[in-house]
XYZ file of C-alpha atoms in Angstrom:
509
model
C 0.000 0.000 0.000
C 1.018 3.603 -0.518
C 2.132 5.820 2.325
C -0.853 7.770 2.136
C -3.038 5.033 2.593
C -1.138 3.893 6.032
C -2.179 7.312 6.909
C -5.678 7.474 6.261
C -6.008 3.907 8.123
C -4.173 5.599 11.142
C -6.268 8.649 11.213
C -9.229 5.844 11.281
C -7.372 4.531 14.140
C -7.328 7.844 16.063
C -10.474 9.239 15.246
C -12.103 5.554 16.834
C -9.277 6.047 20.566
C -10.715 10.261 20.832
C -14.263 8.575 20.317
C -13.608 6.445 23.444
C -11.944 9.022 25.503
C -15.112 11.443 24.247
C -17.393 8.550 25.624
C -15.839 8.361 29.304
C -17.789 11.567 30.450
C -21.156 9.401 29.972
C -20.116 6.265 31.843
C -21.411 6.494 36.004
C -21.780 3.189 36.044
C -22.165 -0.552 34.704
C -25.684 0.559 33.789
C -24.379 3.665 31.589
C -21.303 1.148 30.445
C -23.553 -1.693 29.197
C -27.050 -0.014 28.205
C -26.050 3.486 27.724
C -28.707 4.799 30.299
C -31.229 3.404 28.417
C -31.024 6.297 26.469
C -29.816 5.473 23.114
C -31.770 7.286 20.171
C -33.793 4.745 18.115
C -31.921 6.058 15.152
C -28.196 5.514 16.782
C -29.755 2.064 17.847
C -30.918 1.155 14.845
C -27.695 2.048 12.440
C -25.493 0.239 15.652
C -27.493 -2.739 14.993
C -27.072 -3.259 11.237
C -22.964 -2.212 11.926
C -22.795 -4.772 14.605
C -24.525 -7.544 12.647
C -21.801 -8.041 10.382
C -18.017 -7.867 10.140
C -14.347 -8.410 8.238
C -15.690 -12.046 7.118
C -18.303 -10.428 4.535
C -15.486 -9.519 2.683
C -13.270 -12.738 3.461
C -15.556 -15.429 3.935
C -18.653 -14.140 2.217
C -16.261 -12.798 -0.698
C -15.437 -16.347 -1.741
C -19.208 -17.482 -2.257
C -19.953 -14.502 -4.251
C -17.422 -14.905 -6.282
C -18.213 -18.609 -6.468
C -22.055 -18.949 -6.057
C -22.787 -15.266 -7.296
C -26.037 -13.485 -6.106
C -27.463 -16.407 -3.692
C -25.009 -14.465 -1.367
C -27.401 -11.532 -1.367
C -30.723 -13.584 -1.098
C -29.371 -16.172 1.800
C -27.912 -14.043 3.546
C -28.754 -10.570 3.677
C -32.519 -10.836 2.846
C -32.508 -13.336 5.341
C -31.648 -11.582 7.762
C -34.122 -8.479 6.554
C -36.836 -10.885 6.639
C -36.066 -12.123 10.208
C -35.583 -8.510 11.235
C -39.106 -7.153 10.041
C -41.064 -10.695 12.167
C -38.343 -9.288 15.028
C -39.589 -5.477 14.958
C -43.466 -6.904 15.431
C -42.911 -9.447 18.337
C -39.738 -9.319 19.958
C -37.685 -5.970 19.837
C -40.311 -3.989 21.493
C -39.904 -6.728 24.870
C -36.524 -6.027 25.522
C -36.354 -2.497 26.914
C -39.738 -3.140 28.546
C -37.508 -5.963 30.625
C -35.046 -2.857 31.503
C -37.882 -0.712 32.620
C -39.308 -3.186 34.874
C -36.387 -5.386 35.937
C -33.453 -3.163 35.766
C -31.613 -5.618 33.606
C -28.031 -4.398 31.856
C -27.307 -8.252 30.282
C -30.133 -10.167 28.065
C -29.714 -13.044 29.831
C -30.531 -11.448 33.221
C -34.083 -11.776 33.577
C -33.498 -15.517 32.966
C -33.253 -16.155 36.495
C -36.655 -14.988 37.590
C -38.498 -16.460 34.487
C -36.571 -19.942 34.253
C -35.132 -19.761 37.411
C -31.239 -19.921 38.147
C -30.042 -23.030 37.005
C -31.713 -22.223 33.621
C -30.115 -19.075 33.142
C -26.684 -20.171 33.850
C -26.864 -23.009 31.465
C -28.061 -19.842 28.612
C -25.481 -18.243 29.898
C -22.443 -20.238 30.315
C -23.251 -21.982 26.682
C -23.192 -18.441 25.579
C -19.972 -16.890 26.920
C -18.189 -20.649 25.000
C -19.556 -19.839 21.398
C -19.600 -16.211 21.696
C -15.320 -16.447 21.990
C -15.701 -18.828 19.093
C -17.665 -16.036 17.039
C -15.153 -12.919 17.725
C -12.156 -15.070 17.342
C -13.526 -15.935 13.847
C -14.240 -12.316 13.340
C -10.729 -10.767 14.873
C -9.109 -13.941 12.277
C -10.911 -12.135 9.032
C -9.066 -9.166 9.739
C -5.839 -10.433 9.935
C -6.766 -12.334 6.792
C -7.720 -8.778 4.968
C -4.909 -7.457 6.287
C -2.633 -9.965 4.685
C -4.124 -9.919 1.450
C -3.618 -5.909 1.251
C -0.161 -5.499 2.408
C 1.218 -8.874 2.597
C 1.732 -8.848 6.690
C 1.213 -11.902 8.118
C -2.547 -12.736 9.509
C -1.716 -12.654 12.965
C -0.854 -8.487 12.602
C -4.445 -7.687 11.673
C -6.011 -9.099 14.804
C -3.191 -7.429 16.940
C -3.592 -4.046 15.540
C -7.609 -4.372 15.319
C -8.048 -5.809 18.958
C -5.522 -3.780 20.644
C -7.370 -0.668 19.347
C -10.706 -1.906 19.616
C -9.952 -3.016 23.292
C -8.509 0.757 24.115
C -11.644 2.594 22.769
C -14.435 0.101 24.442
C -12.866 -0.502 27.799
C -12.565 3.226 27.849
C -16.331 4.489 26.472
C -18.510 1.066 26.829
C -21.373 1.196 25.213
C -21.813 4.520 23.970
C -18.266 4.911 22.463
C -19.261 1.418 20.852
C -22.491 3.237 19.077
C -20.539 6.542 18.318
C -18.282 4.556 16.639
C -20.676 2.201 14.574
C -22.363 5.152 13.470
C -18.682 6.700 12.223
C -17.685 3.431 10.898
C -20.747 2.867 9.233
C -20.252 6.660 7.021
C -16.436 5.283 6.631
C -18.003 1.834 5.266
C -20.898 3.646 3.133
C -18.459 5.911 1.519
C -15.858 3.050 0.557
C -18.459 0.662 -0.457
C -20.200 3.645 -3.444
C -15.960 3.806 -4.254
C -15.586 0.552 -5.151
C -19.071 0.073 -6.911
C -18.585 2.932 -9.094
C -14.935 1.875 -10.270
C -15.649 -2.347 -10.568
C -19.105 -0.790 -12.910
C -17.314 1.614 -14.635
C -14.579 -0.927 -15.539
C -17.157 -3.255 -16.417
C -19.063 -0.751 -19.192
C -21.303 1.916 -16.738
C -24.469 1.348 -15.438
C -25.827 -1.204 -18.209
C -23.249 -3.662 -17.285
C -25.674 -3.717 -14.102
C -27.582 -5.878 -16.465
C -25.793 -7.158 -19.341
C -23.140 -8.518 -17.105
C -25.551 -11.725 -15.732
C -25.095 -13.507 -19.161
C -21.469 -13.770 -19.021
C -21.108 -14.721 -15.794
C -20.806 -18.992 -14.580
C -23.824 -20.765 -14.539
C -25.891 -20.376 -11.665
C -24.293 -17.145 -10.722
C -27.924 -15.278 -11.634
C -29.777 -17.617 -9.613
C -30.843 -17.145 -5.973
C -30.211 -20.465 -5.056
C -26.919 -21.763 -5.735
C -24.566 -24.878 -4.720
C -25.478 -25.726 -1.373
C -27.956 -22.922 -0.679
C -31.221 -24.684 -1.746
C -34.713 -22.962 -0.959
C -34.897 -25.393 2.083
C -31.604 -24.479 3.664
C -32.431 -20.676 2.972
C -35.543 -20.699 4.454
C -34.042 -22.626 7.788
C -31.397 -19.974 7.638
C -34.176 -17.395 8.138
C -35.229 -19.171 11.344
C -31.887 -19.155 12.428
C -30.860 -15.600 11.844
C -34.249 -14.661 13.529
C -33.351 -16.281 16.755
C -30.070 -14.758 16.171
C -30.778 -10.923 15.369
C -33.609 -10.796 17.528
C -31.247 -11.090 20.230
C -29.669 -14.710 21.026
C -26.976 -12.548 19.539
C -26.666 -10.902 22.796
C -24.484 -7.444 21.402
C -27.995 -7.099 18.995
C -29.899 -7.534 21.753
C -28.090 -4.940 23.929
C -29.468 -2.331 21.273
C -32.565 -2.957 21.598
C -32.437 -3.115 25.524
C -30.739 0.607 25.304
C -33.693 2.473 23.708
C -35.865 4.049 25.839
C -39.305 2.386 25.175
C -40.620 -0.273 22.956
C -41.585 2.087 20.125
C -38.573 2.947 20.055
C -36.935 -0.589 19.905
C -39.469 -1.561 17.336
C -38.272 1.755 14.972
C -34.559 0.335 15.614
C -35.506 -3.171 14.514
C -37.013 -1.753 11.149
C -34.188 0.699 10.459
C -31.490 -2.331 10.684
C -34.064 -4.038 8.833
C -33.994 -1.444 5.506
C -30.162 -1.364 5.707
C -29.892 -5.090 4.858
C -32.086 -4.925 1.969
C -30.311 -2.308 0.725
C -26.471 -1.872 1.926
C -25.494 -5.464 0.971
C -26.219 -4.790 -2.809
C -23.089 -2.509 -2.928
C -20.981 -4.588 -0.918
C -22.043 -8.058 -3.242
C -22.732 -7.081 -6.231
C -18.776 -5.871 -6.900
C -18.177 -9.396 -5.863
C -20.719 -10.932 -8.362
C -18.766 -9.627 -11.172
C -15.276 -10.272 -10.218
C -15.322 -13.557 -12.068
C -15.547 -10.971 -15.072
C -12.135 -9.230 -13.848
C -10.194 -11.785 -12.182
C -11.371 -15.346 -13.780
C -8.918 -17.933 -12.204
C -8.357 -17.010 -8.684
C -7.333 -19.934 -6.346
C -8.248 -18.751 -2.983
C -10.906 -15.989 -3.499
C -11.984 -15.495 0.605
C -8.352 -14.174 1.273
C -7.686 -12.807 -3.005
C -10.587 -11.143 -3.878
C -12.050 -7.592 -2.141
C -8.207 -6.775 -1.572
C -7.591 -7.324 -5.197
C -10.313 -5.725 -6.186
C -9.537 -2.022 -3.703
C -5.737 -2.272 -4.994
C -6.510 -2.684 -8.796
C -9.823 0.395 -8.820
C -8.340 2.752 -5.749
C -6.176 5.043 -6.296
C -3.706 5.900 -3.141
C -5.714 6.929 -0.094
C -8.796 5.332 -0.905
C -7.281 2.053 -0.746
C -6.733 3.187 3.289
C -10.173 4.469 3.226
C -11.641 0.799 1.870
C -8.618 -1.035 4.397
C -10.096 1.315 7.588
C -13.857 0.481 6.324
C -12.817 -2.777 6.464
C -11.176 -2.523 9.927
C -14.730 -0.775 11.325
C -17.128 -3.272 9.839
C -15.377 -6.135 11.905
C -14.194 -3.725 15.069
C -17.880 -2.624 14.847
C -19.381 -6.046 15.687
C -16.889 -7.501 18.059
C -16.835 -4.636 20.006
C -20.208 -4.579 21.029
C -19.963 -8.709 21.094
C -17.217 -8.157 23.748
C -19.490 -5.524 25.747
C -22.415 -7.331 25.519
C -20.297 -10.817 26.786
C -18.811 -9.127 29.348
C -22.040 -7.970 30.533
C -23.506 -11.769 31.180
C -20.227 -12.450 32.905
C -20.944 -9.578 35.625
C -24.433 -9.322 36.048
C -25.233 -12.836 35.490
C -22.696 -15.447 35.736
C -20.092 -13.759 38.608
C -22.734 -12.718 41.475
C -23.942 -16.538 41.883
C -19.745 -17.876 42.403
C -18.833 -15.424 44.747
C -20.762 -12.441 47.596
C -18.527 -10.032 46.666
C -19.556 -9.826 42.864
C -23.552 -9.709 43.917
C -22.900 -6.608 45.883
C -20.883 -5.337 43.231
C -23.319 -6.109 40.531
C -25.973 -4.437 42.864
C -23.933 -1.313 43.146
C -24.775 2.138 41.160
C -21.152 3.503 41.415
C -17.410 3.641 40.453
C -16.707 -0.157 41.180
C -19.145 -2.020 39.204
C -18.000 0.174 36.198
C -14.364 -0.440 37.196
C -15.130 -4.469 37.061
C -17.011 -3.782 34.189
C -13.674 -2.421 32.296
C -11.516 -5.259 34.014
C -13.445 -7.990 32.700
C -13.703 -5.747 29.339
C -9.710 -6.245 28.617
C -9.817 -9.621 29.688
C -12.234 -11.009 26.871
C -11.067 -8.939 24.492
C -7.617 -10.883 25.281
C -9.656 -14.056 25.264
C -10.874 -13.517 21.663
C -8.016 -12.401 20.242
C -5.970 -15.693 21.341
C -9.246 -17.928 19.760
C -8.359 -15.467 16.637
C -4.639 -16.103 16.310
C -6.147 -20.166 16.698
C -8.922 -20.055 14.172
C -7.573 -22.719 11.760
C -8.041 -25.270 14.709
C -11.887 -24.108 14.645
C -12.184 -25.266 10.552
C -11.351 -21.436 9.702
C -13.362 -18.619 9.636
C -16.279 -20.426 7.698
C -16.186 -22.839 10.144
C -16.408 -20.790 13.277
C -18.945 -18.520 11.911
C -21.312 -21.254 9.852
C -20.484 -24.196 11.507
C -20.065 -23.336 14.889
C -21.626 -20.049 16.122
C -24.696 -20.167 13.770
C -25.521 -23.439 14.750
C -24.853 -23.129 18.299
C -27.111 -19.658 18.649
C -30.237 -21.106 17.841
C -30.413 -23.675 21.108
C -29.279 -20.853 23.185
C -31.880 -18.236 22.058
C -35.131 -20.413 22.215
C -35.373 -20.098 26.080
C -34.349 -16.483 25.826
C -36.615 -15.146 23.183
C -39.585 -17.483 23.637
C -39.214 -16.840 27.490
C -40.660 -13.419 26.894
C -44.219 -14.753 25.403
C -47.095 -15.752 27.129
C -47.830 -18.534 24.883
C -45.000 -20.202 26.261
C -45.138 -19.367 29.905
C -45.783 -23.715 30.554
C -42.205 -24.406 29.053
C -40.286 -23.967 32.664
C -36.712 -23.925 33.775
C -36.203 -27.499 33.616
C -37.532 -27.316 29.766
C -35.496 -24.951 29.111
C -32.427 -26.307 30.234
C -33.398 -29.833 28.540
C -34.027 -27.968 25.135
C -30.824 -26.491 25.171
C -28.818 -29.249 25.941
C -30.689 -31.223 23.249
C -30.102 -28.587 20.467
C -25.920 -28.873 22.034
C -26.443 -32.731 21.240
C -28.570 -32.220 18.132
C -24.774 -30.019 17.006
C -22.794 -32.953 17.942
C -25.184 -35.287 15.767
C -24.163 -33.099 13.001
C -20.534 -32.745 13.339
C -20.241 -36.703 14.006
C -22.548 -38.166 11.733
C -23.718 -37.764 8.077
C -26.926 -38.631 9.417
C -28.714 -35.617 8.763
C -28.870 -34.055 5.380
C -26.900 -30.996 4.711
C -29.814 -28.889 3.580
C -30.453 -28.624 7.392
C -27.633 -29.518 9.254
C -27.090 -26.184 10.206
C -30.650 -25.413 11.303
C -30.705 -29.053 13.197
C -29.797 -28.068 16.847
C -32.532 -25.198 16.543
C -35.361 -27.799 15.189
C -34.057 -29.787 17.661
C -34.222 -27.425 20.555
C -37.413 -26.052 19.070
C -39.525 -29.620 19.340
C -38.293 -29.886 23.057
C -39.347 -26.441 23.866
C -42.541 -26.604 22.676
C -43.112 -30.188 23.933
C -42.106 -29.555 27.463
C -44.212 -26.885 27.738
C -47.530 -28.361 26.400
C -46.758 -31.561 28.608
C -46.755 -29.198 31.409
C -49.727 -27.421 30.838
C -51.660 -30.988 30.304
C -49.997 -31.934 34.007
C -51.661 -28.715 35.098
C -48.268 -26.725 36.223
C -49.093 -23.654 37.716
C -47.241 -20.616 36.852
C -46.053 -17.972 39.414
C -48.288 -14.640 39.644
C -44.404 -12.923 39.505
C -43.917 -14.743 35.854
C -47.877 -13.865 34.938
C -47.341 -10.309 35.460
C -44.382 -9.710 33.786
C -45.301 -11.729 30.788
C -48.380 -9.443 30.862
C -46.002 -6.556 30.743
C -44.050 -7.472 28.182
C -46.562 -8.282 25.410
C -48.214 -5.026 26.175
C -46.286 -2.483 28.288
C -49.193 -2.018 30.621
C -48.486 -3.459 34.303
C -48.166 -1.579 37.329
C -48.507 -4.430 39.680
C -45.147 -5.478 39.629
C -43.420 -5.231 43.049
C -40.915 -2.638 43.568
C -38.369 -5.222 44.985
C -38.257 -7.033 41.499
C -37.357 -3.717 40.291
C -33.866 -5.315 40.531
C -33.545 -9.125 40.355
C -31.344 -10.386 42.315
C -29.374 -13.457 41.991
C-alpha cells in the first residue's frame, strides 16, 4: 500500500481512541457502560445494529461465495436476515427495553433467572460466553486475513492491531463509544463501499453492465439459489438468523435493551431491517462480477475484495476501503465483547462469589471499574481464539459451523421466554431444550446422518420440538405458573403493568 493510505487507516485509528476518551464523560456506572442509560436514540440504535450484525468475514468469507455462487449471497444471507428482522420489529424488539424498565436488567440473559429460574439461566449463559469467543475469534481472524491480502503482513498483525485498538476505545467508552463509533464506521463503510461500486461498474461498461453482465457470468451465478444454498436451507437460515438478530446474539440484543421504550426498539428493529435490503447490494454485487475481472483465482476469501480495492483505488482510498474494512469487523466484536462481558458480571459472577452480587448491585465507580476489568480480559480471550482459528475449521467454520448453529439452542429459552404462549415451558424445559439442540450439534458434526440442507438449522429444530413439547406436557400436568412470571409476561406483550413489586425492580441473583 502507498504511504498515504497507512495514513488514512491511522487517522481511522485515532479518530475511533478520541471517540472512546469522548465517551468516558457518559459512563457512572455498569448501567451507563452496558445499556447506555437506556437512552440510546432509536436512530443511533438502529444504524449500531445493522454495523454490529456483520463484520471483516463479509469480505473474506462471504467474498469467496460470491465470487463462487454469485447473487445467492445476497438472497441467503442478507434478505434473510431483513426478513427475520421485520417478524423481530413486530414481536420481539419492542420486549426487551420493557424488561429494563421493569427489571433493571443491563445483560439479556438477566431476567433468565426470575423467568426460568437460576439453574436455567446459567446453562443460557455459560453456553453463551463458550460460542460467543468462538464467534469474535472468527471475526478478529478475518481481519488479519484482509490485512494480509492488502499489504502482505502476516494474519496474525491484523487481529493485533484491530483488537488492541478496539480493546482501548471500548474498555474506555462502553457502550456509547461502541455506538458513536458504529455510526462513524458505518459513514467510513458507506463511503468506501459507493468507491468501489462505481470503479468495478465503470470498468465493467457503466451502469448497463448492471444488467448485461448476468449472461457472461458462470452458470448459476444469476440464480438465488446456488450450490449448497437450496430454498430449504435458505428458508431454515431465516429461522436461524431470527433467533439470532432478535437477540440470542446478545451485542444485537443490547441495542434494543438501550432504547428508551418499545416504540422505540421496534423503529430500531425496522431501520437495521432497511439497511440489509439495501447496503449489501453494494458490498455483493462488486463481488458478483469479479469472475468478469479476475477469472482464475485460487483462494478468493483471502484474493478477492483486496484485489479488487488495490486494482480500482487510487492511493488513499485504498486506506479508506482497508479502515472500512477494519470498522465493519471492530464494529461487531466490540459490542460482542461488551455485551459478553455484561452476562459475565451481572449474570454469571454474582452466583460464584458475595462479593460480585454486591458489586453487581452497586450504582457507582466499582461495578464500572469491574465492568472495564473484565472488558480487557475477553477482548484478550478472543483475540488468542483469533490467532487459533484454523483449529476451529477457519473462519467459515467458526462462523457457519459453529456459532450459527450453536445460537439457535441458546436463544429459544431467551426469546420465547418473553411470550405468554409459552409461559408452561419452565426452567427445567429450558435447560433440557438447550442441551438437546448442544447434542442435536454434535449429531451433526459426528454423523452424516442428517442431510446438509439442514444440518445447520438441526440443533434449533431440535431445541425447538423440546421447547414446545415440554411446555404443552406441562400445561396438560396442570403446572401452575407464578403470579411474579404472569405479570411480567403481561407486561411485556403489552407495556401495561403496574402491579409489579418494587423489589423485582432489581432481580437479584
Amino acid at each position: 500500500m502507498h504511504a498515504l493510505d497507512w495514513v488514512v487507516v491511522g487517522v481511522f485509528f485515532l479518530v475511533m481512541i478520541g471517540i472512546g476518551i469522548y465517551s468516558y464523560t457518559k459512563n457512572h456506572s455498569s448501567d451507563d457502560f452496558f445499556v447506555g442509560g437506556g437512552k440510546v436514540p432509536w436512530w443511533l440504535s438502529g444504524v449500531s445494529h445493522h454495523v454490529s450484525g456483520h463484520s471483516g468475514v463479509v469480505f473474506v468469507a462471504y467474498a469467496g461465495i460470491a465470487y463462487t455462487y454469485g447473487i445467492t449471497i445476497y438472497f441467503w444471507w442478507a434478505v434473510a436476515i431483513g426478513l427475520a428482522l421485520l417478524v423481530t420489529a413486530k414481536w420481539v424488539a419492542p420486549r426487551w427495553p420493557r424488561l429494563r424498565e421493569k427489571l433493571g436488567i443491563q445483560s439479556p440473559t438477566e431476567y433468565m433467572a426470575l423467568r426460568f429460574g437460576l439453574p436455567a439461566q446459567q446453562v443460557t449463559a455459560w453456553t453463551g460466553v463458550l460460542i460467543k469467543l468462538l464467534d469474535i475469534g472468527a471475526k478478529w481472524a478475518s481481519m488479519g486475513i484482509l490485512l494480509s491480502g492488502f499489504t502482505g503482513l502476516p494474519i496474525w498483525t491484523g487481529i493485533i492491531l484491530s483488537g488492541a485498538v478496539s480493546l482501548i476505545y471500548v474498555a474506555i467508552g462502553g457502550l456509547w463509544a461502541d455506538l458513536v463509533t458504529d455510526f462513524v464506521q458505518f459513514i467510513v463503510q458507506l463511503i468506501a463501499g459507493i468507491v468501489i461500486f462505481v470503479g468495478v461498474f465503470s470498468y465493467l461498461g457503466g451502469p448497463s453492465s448492471l444488467i448485461t453482465m448476468w449472461g457472461d457470468l458462470p452458470e448459476g451465478h444469476a440464480s438465488p439459489f446456488n450450490g449448497s444454498y437450496t430454498p430449504l436451507w435458505i428458508f431454515l437460515f431465516i429461522i436461524v438468523k431470527f433467533f439470532d438478530y432478535s437477540g440470542g446474539n446478545w451485542n444485537l440484543a443490547a441495542r434494543f435493551i438501550s432504547t428508551p421504550n418499545g416504540d422505540d426498539a421496534k423503529k430500531a428493529a425496522r431501520l437495521s431491517a432497511v439497511l440489509y435490503f439495501v447496503w449489501p447490494l453494494l458490498i455483493f454485487l462488486p463481488m458478483v462480477a469479479a469472475p468478469l475481472i479476475f477469472p482464475d483465482l485460487t483462494d478468493p476469501a483471502q484474493q478477492l475484495y483486496p484485489m479488487l480495492t488495490t486494482t480500482f483505488m487510487p492511493a488513499g482510498l485504498v486506506g479508506l476501503v482497508l479502515a472500512a474494512l477494519f470498522a465493519s469487523t471492530m464494529g461487531m466484536t466490540v459490542s460482542d465483547i461488551n455485551a459478553l462481558t455484561a452476562v459475565v458480571q451481572r449474570d454469571i459472577l454474582p452466583t460464584m462469589n458475595k462479593k460480585f452480587k454486591e458489586i453487581k448491585n452497586d450504582t457507582g465507580k466499582q461495578s464500572l471499574l469491574i465492568a472495564r476489568l473484565l472488558t480487557i480480559l475477553f477482548t484478550i480471550l478472543t483475540i488468542t481464539v483469533g490467532l487459533n482459528q484454523e483449529r476451529f475449521g477457519g473462519v467459515i467454520g467458526l462462523i457457519i459451523t459453529w456459532f450459527s448453529a450453536l445460537v439457535g439452542p441458546m436463544a429459544v429459552p431467551l426469546i420465547f421466554g418473553q411470550f405468554s404462549r409459552f409461559k408452561y415451558s419452565n426452567g427445567p424445559v429450558a435447560i433440557y431444550s438447550i442441551l438437546s439442540g448442544v447434542i442435536g450439534f454434535a449429531i451433526t458434526q459426528l454423523t452424516n446422518i442428517i442431510p446438509a440442507d439442514i444440518a445447520t438449522a438441526f440443533p434449533l429444530l431440535v431445541t425447538l420440538i423440546v421447547f414446545f413439547l415440554g411446555g404443552y406436557i406441562n400445561k396438560k400436568r396442570g403446572l401452575e405458573v407464578s403470579a411474579e412470571v404472569d405479570e411480567l409476561l403481561n407486561y411485556l406483550a403489552t407495556g401495561k403493568n403496574d402491579t409489579i413489586k418494587e423489589e423485582n425492580k432489581t432481580v437479584n441473583m
